[in-house]
mmCIF file of C-alpha atoms and ligand atoms in Angstrom:
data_model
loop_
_atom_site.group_PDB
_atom_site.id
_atom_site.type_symbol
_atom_site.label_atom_id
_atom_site.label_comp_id
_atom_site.label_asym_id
_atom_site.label_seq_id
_atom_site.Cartn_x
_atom_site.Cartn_y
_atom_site.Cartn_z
ATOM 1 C CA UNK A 1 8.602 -54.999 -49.534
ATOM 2 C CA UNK A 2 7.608 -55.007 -46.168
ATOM 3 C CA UNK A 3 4.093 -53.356 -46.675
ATOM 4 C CA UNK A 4 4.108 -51.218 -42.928
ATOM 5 C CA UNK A 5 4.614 -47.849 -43.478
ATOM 6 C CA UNK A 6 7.365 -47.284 -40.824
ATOM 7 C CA UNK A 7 7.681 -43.299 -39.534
ATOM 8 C CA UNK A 8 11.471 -43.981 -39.298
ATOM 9 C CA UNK A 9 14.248 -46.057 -40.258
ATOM 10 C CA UNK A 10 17.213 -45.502 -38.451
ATOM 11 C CA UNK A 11 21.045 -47.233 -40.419
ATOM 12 C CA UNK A 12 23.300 -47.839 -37.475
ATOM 13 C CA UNK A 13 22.610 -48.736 -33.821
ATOM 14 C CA UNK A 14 25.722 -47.226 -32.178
ATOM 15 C CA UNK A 15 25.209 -45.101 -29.428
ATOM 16 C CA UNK A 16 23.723 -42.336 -32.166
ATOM 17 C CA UNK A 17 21.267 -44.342 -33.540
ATOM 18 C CA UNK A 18 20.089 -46.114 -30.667
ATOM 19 C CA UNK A 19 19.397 -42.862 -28.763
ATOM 20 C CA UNK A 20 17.121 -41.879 -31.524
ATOM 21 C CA UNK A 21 15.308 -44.967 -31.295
ATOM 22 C CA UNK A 22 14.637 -44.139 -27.349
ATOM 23 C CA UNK A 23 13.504 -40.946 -28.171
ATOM 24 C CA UNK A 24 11.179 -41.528 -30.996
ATOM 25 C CA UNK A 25 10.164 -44.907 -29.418
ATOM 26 C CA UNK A 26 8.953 -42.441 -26.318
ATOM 27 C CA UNK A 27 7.548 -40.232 -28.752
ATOM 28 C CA UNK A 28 5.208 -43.164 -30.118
ATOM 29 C CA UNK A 29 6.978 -43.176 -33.531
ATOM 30 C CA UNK A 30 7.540 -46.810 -35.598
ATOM 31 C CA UNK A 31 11.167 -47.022 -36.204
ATOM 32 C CA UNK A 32 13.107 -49.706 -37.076
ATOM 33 C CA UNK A 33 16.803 -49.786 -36.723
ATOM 34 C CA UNK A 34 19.069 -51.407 -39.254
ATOM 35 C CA UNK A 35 22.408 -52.306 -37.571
ATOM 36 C CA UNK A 36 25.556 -54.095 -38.901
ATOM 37 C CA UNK A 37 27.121 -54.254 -35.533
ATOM 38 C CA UNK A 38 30.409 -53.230 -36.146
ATOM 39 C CA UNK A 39 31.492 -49.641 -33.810
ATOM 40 C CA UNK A 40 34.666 -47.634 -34.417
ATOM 41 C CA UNK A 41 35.075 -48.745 -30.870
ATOM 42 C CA UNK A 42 35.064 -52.162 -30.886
ATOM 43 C CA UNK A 43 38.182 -52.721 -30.835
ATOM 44 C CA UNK A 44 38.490 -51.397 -27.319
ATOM 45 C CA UNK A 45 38.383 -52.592 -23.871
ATOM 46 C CA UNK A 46 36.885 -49.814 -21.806
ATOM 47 C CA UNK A 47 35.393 -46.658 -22.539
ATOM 48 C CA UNK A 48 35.085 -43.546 -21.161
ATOM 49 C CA UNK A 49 33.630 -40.326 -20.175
ATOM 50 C CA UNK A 50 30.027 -41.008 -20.296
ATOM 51 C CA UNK A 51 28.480 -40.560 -17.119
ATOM 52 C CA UNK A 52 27.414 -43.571 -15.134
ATOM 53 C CA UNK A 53 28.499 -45.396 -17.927
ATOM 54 C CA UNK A 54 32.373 -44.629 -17.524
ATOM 55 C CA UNK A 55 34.059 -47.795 -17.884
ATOM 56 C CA UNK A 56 32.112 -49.722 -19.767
ATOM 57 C CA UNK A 57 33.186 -52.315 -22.354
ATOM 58 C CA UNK A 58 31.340 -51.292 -26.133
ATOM 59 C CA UNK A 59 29.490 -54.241 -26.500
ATOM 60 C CA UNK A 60 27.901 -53.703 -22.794
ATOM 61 C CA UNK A 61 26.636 -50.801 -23.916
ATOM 62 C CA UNK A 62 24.937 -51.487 -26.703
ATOM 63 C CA UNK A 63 23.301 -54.859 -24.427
ATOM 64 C CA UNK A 64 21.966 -52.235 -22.093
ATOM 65 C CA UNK A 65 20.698 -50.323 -24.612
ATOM 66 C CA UNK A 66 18.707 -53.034 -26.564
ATOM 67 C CA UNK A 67 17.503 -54.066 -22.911
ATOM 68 C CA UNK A 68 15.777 -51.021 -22.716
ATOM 69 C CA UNK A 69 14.334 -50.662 -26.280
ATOM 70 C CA UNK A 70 12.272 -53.365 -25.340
ATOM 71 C CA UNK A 71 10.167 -51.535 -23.369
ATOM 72 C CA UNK A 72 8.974 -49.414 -26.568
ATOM 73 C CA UNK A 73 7.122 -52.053 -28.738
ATOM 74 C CA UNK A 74 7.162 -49.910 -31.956
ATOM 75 C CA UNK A 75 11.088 -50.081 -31.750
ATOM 76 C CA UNK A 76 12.181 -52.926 -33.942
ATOM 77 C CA UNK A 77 16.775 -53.430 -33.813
ATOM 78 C CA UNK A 78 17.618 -55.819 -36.818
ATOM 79 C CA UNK A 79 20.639 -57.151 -37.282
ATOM 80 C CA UNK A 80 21.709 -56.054 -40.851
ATOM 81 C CA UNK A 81 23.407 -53.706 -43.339
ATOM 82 C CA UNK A 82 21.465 -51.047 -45.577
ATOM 83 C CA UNK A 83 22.769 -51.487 -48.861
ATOM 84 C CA UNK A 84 21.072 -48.506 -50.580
ATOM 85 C CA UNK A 85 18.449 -46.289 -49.956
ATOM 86 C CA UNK A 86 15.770 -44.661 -53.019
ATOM 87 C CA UNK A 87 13.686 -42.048 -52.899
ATOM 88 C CA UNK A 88 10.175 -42.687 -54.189
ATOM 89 C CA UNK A 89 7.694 -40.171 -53.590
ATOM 90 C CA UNK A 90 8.676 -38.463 -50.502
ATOM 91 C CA UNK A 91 9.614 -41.408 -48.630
ATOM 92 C CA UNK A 92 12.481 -43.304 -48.226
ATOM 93 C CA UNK A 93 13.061 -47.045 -49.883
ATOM 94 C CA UNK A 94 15.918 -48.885 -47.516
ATOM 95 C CA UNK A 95 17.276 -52.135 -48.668
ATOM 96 C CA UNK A 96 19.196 -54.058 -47.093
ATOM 97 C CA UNK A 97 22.294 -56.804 -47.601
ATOM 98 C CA UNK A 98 19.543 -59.695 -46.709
ATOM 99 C CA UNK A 99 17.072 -58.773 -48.927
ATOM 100 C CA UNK A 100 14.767 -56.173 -46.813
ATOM 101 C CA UNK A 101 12.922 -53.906 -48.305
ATOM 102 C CA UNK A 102 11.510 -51.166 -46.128
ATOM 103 C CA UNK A 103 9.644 -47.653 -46.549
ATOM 104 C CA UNK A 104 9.472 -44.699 -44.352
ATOM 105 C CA UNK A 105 8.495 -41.388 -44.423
ATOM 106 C CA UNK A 106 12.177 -40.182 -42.649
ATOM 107 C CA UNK A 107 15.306 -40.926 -42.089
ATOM 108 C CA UNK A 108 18.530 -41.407 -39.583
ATOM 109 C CA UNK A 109 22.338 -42.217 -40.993
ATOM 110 C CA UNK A 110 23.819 -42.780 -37.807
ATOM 111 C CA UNK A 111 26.831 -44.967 -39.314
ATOM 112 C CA UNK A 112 29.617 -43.679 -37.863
ATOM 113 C CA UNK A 113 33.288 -43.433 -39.011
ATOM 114 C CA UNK A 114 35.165 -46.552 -40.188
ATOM 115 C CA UNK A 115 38.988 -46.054 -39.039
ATOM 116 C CA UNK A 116 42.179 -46.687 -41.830
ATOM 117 C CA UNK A 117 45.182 -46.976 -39.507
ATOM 118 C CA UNK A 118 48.779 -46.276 -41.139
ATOM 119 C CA UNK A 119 50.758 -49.194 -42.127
ATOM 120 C CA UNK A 120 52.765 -49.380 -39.396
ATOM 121 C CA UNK A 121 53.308 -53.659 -38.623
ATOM 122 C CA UNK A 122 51.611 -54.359 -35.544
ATOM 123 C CA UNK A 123 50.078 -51.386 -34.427
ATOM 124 C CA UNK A 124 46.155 -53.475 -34.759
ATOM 125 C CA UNK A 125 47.533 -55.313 -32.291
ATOM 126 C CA UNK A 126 47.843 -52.177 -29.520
ATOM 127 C CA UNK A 127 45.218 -50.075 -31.346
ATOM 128 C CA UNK A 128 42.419 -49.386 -28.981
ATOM 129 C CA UNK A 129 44.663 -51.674 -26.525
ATOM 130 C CA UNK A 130 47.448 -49.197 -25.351
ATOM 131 C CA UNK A 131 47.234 -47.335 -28.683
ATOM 132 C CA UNK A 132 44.577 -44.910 -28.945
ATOM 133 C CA UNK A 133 43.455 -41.486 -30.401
ATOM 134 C CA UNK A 134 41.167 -39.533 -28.199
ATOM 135 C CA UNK A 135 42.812 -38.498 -25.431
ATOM 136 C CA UNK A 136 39.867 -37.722 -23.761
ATOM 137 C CA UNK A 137 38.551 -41.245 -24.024
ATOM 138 C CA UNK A 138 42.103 -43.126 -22.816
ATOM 139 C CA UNK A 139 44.366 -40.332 -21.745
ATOM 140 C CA UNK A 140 44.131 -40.822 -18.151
ATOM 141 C CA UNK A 141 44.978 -44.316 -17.937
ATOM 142 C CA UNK A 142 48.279 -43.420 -20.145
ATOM 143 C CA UNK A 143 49.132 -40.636 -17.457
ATOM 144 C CA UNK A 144 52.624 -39.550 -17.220
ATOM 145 C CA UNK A 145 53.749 -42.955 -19.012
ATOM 146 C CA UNK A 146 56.429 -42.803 -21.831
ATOM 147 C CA UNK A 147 54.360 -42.645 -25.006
ATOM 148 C CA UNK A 148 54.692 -42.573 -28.418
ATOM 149 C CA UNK A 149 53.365 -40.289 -30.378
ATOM 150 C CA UNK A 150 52.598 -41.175 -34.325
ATOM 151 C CA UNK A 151 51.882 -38.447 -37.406
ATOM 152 C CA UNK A 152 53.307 -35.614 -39.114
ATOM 153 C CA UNK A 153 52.343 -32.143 -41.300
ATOM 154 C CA UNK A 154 50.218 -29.299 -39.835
ATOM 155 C CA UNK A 155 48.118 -31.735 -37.345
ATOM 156 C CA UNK A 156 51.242 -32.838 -35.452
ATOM 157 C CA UNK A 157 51.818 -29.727 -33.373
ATOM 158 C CA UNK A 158 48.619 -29.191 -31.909
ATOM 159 C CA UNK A 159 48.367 -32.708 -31.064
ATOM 160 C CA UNK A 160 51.432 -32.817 -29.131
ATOM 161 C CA UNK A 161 50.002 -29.951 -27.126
ATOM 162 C CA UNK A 162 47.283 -31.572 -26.073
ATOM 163 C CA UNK A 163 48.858 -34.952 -25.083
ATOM 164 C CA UNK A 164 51.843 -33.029 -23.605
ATOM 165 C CA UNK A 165 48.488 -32.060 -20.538
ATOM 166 C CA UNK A 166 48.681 -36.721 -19.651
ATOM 167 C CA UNK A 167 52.340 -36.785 -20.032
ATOM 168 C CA UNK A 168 55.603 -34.977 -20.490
ATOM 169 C CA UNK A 169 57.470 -38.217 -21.743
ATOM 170 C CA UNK A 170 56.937 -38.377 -25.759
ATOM 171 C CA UNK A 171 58.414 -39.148 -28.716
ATOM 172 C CA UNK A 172 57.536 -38.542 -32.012
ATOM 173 C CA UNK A 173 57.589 -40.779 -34.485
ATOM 174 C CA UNK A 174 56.781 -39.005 -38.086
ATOM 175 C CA UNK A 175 57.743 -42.322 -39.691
ATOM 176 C CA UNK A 176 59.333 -40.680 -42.868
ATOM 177 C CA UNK A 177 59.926 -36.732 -42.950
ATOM 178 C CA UNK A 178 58.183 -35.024 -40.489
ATOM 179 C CA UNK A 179 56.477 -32.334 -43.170
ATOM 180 C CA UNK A 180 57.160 -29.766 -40.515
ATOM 181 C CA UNK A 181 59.186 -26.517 -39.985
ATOM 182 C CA UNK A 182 62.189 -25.329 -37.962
ATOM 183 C CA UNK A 183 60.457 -23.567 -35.555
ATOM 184 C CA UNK A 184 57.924 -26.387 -34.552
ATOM 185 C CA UNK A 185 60.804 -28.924 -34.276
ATOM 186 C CA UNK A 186 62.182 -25.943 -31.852
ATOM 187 C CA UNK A 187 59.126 -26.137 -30.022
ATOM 188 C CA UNK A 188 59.325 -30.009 -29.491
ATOM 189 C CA UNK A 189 62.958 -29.818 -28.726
ATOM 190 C CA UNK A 190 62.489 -26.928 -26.301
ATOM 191 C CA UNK A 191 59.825 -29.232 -24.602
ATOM 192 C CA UNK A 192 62.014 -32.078 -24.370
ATOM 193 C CA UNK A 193 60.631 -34.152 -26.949
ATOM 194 C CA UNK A 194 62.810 -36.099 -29.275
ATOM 195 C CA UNK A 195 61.553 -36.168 -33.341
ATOM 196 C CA UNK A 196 61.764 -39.399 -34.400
ATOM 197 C CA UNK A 197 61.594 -39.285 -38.469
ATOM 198 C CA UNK A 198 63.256 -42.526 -39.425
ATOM 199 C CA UNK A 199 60.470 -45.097 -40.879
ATOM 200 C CA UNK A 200 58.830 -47.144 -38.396
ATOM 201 C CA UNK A 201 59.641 -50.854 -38.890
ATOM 202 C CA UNK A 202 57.109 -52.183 -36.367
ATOM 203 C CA UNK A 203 55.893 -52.129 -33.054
ATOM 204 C CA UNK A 204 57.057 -54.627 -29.956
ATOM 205 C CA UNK A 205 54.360 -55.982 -27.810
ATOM 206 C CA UNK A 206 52.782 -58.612 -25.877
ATOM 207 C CA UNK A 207 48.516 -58.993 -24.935
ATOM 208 C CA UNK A 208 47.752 -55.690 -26.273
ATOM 209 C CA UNK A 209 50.586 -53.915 -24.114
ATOM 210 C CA UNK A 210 53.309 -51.614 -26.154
ATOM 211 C CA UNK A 211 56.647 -52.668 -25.196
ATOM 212 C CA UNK A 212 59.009 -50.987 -28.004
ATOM 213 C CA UNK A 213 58.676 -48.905 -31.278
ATOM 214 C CA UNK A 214 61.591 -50.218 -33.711
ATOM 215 C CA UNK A 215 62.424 -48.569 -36.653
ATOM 216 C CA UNK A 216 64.154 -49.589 -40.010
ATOM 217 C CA UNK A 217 67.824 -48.548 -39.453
ATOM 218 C CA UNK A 218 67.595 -51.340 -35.951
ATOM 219 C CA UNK A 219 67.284 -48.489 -33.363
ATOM 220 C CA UNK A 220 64.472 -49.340 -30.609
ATOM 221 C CA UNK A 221 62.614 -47.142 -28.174
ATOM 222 C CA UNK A 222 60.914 -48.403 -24.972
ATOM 223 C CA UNK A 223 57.196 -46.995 -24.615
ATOM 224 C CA UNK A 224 54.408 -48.299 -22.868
ATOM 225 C CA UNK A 225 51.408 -46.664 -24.677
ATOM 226 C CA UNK A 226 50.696 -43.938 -27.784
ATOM 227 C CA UNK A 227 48.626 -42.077 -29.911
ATOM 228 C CA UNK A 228 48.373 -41.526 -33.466
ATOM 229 C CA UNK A 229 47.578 -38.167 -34.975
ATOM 230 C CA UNK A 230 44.682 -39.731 -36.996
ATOM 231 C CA UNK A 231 43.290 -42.628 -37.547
ATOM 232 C CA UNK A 232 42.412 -41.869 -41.075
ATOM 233 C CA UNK A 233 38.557 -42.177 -40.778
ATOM 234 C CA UNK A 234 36.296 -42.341 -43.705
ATOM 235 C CA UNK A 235 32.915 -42.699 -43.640
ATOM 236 C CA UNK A 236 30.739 -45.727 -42.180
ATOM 237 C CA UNK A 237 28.437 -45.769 -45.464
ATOM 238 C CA UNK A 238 28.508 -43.566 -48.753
ATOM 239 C CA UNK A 239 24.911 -43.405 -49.239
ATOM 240 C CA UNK A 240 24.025 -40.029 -47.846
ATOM 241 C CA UNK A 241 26.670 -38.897 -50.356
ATOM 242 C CA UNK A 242 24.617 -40.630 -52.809
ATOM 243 C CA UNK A 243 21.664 -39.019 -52.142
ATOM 244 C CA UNK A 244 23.436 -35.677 -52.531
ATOM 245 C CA UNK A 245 24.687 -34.708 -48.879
ATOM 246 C CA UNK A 246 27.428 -32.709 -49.269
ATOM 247 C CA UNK A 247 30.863 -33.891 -47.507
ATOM 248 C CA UNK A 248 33.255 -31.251 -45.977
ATOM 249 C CA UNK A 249 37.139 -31.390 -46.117
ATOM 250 C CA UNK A 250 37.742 -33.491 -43.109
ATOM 251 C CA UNK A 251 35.280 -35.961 -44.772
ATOM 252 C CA UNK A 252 32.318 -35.332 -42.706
ATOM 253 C CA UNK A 253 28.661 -35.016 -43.935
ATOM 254 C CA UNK A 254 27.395 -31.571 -43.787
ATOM 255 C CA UNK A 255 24.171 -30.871 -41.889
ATOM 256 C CA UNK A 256 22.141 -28.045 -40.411
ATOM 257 C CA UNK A 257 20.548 -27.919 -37.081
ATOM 258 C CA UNK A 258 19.568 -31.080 -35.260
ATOM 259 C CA UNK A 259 21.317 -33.451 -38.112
ATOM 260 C CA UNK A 260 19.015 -32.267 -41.194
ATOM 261 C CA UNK A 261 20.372 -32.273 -44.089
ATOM 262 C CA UNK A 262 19.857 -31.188 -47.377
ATOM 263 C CA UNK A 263 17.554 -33.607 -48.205
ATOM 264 C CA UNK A 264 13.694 -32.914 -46.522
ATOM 265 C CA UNK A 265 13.616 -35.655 -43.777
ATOM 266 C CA UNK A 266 16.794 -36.853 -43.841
ATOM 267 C CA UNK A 267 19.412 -36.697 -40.829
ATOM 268 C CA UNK A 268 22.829 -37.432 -40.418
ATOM 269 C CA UNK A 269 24.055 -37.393 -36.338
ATOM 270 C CA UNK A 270 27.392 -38.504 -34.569
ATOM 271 C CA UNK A 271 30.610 -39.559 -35.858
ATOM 272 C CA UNK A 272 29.396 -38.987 -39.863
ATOM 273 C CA UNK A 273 29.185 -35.556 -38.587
ATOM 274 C CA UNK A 274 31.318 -34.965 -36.384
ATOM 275 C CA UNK A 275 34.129 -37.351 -37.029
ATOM 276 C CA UNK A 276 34.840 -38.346 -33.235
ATOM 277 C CA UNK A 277 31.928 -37.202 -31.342
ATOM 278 C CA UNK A 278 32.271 -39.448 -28.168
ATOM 279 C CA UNK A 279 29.476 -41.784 -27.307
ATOM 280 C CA UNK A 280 28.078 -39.043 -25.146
ATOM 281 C CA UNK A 281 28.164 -36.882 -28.043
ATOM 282 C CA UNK A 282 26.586 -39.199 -30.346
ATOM 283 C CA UNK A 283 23.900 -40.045 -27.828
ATOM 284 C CA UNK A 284 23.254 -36.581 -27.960
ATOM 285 C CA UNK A 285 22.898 -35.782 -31.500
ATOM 286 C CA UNK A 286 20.540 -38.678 -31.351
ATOM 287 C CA UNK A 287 18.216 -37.079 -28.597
ATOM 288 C CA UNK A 288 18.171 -33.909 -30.452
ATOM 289 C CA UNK A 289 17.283 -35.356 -34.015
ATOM 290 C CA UNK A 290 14.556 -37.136 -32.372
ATOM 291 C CA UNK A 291 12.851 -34.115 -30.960
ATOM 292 C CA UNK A 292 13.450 -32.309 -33.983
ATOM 293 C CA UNK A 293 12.131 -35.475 -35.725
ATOM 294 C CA UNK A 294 9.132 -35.766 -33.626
ATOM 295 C CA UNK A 295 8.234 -32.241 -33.464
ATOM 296 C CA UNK A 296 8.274 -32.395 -37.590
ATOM 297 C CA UNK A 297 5.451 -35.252 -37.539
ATOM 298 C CA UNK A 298 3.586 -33.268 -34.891
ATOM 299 C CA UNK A 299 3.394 -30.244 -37.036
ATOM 300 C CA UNK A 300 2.780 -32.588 -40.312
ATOM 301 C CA UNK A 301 -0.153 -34.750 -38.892
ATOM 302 C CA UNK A 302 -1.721 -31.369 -37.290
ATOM 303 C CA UNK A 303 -1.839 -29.756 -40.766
ATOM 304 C CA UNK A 304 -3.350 -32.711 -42.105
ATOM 305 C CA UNK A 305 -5.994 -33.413 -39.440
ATOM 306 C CA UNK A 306 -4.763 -36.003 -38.209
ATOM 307 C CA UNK A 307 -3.697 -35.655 -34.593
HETATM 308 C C1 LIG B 1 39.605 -47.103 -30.237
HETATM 309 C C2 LIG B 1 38.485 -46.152 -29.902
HETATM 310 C C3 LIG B 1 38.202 -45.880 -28.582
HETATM 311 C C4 LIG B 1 37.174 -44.993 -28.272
HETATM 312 N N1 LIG B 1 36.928 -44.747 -26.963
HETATM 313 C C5 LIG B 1 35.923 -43.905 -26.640
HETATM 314 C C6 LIG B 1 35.655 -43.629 -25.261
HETATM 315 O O1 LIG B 1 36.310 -44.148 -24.355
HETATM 316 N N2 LIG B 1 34.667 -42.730 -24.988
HETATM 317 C C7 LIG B 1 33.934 -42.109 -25.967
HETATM 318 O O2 LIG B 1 33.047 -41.324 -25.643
HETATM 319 N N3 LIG B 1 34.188 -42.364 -27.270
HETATM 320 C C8 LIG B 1 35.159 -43.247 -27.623
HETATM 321 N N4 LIG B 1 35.425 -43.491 -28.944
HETATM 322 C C9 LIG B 1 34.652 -42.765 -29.980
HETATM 323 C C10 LIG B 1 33.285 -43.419 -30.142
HETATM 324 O O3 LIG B 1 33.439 -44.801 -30.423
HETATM 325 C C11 LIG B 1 32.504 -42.744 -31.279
HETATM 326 O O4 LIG B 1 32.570 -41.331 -31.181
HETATM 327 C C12 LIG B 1 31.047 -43.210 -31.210
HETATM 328 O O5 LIG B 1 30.982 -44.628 -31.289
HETATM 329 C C13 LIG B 1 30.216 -42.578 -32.316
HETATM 330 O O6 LIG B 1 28.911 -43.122 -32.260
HETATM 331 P P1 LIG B 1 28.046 -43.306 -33.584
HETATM 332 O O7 LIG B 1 26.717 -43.783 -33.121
HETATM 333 O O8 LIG B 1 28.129 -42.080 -34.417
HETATM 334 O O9 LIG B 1 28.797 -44.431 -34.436
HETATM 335 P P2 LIG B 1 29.248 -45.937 -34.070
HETATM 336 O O10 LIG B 1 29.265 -46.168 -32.607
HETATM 337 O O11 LIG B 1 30.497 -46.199 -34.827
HETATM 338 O O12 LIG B 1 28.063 -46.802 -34.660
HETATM 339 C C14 LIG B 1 27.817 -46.843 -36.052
HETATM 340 C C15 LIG B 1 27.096 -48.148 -36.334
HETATM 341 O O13 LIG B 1 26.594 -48.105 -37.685
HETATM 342 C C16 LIG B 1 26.850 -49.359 -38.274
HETATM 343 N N5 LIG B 1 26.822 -49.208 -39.735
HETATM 344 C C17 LIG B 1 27.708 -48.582 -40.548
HETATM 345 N N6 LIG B 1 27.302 -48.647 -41.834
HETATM 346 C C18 LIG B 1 26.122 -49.331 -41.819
HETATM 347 C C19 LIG B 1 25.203 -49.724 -42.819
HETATM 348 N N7 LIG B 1 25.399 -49.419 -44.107
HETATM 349 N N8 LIG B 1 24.110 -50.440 -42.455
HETATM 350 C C20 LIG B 1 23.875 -50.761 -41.151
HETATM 351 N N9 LIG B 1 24.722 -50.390 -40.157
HETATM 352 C C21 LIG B 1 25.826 -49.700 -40.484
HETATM 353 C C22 LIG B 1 28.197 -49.791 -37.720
HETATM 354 O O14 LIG B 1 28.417 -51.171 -37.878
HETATM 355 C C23 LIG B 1 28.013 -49.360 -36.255
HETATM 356 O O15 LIG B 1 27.383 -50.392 -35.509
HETATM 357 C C24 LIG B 1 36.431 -44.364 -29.297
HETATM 358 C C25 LIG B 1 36.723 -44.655 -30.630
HETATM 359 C C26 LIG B 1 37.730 -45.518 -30.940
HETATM 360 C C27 LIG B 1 38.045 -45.796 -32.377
#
């Protein structure tokens, strides 16, 4: 084991965890963050909606980010994947997939969602491409383009709603029966949106640009981007469950205030809680968890004389 005592250990470095780092970095704190490098939004070109930041390719971010961790020496980013996590006496025993042993007095999950799309033949290669789910993230570079639109049951309608604000030219593809009732497929109709709910053979396209959706009985619609419903996100890493976090019903950890959970020093922030929280969002959560994280040890050290 490694013998430091570290304050924090942080799983995941995505915009979450790497915002806690900052924070706690600032705040003096040893942290290390354990990082397996793999976002929910790496398969993307651009993102979006983060201020000064809008545009920016995933991977850019995250080299920005480490670029200015190194300012805060007591800030250690490892490349790596925490396998399990023990706790012995109040603190917290991370190990990791190469063998890493570390022990902290707190803890950060800040692992994110891990995406399951439907099996619809060649949608990974448009996903994240011309394919996306937040609108808010790649709606305004699909504006008023002829889109597809993928899912069915309760979630469908509202979805539709929202996309209907980029463009007015959908389809919807439900790829089996739509598992909706008269009066929504009213709605669509009266909104000039076909219902598509033959089975989805495939989808056309070249680079990472939608051409066609084609469906089992031959038919074949021309559309140049889409969205899907849901991407069928799970969580990053079980372990919090493990320890006895409680999960909701759309599969998200349940915390209190800041990202504490349950469990005394323990904190969940961004996409495990929040299932899409934008980077912004995440970022966020990880500046608040910090503070709350910080302001935990100042209280702690005081009572024990030891300012
Ligand atoms: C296609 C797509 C496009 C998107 N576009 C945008 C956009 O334009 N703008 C926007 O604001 N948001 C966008 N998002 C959403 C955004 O990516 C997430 O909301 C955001 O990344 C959440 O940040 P996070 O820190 O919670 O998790 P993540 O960024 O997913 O980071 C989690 C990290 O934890 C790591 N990890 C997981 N398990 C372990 C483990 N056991 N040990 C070590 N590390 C682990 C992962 O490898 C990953 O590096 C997009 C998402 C997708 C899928």
């Amino acid at each position: 084991m490694d013998t430091d005592l570290l304050d924090v250990v942080i799983a995941g470095g995505g915009p979450g965890g790497l915002n806690a780092a900052l924070v706690l970095g600032r705040s003096l704190k040893k942290v290390m963050v354990i990082d397996e490098a793999h976002p929910r939004n790496e398969v993307t070109i651009k993102s979006h909606g983060f201020l000064t930041r809008d545009g920016i390719s995933p991977t850019a971010l995250r080299q920005i980010a480490h670029e200015e961790l190194k300012t805060y020496k007591s800030v250690t980013v490892v490349k790596d994947v925490v396998e399990d996590v023990e706790r012995h006496n109040g603190f917290f025993i991370t190990k990791t997939k190469n063998g890493k042993i570390v022990k902290s007095q707190k803890m950060i999950f800040a692992t994110g969602m891990k995406d399951h799309l439907p099996a619809i033949p060649g949608l990974d290669l448009v996903y994240g491409k011309t394919v996306f789910h937040c609108p808010y993230c790649d709606g305004w570079e699909r504006k008023n383009e002829p889109l597809a639109l993928f899912g069915s049951g309760a979630a469908l309608l509202p979805f539709v709603k929202l996309i209907f604000n980029w463009s007015k030219d959908l389809i919807v593809f439900t790829n089996g029966p739509a598992h909706i009732g008269t009066e929504e497929k009213q709605q669509l109709d009266q909104h000039g949106i076909q219902l598509v709910e033959t089975p989805v053979s495939g989808l056309q396209s070249t680079d990472g640009k939608l051409e066609k959706v084609l469906l089992e009985t031959g038919e074949t619609f021309n559309r140049t981007g889409g969205f899907l419903a849901s991407t069928g996100e799970r969580q990053g890493s079980a372990i919090p469950a493990r320890l006895g976090v409680p999960v909701n019903d759309r599969n998200e950890y349940e915390t209190g205030s800041h990202g504490q959970t349950n469990i005394n020093g323990l904190f969940i922030i961004g996409d495990a809680k929040n299932t899409f929280t934008s980077l912004i969002g995440a970022a966020s959560q990880g500046y608040e968890a910090a503070v709350k994280i910080n302001g935990d040890f100042a209280a702690e050290n005081w009572d024990k004389g030891l300012t």
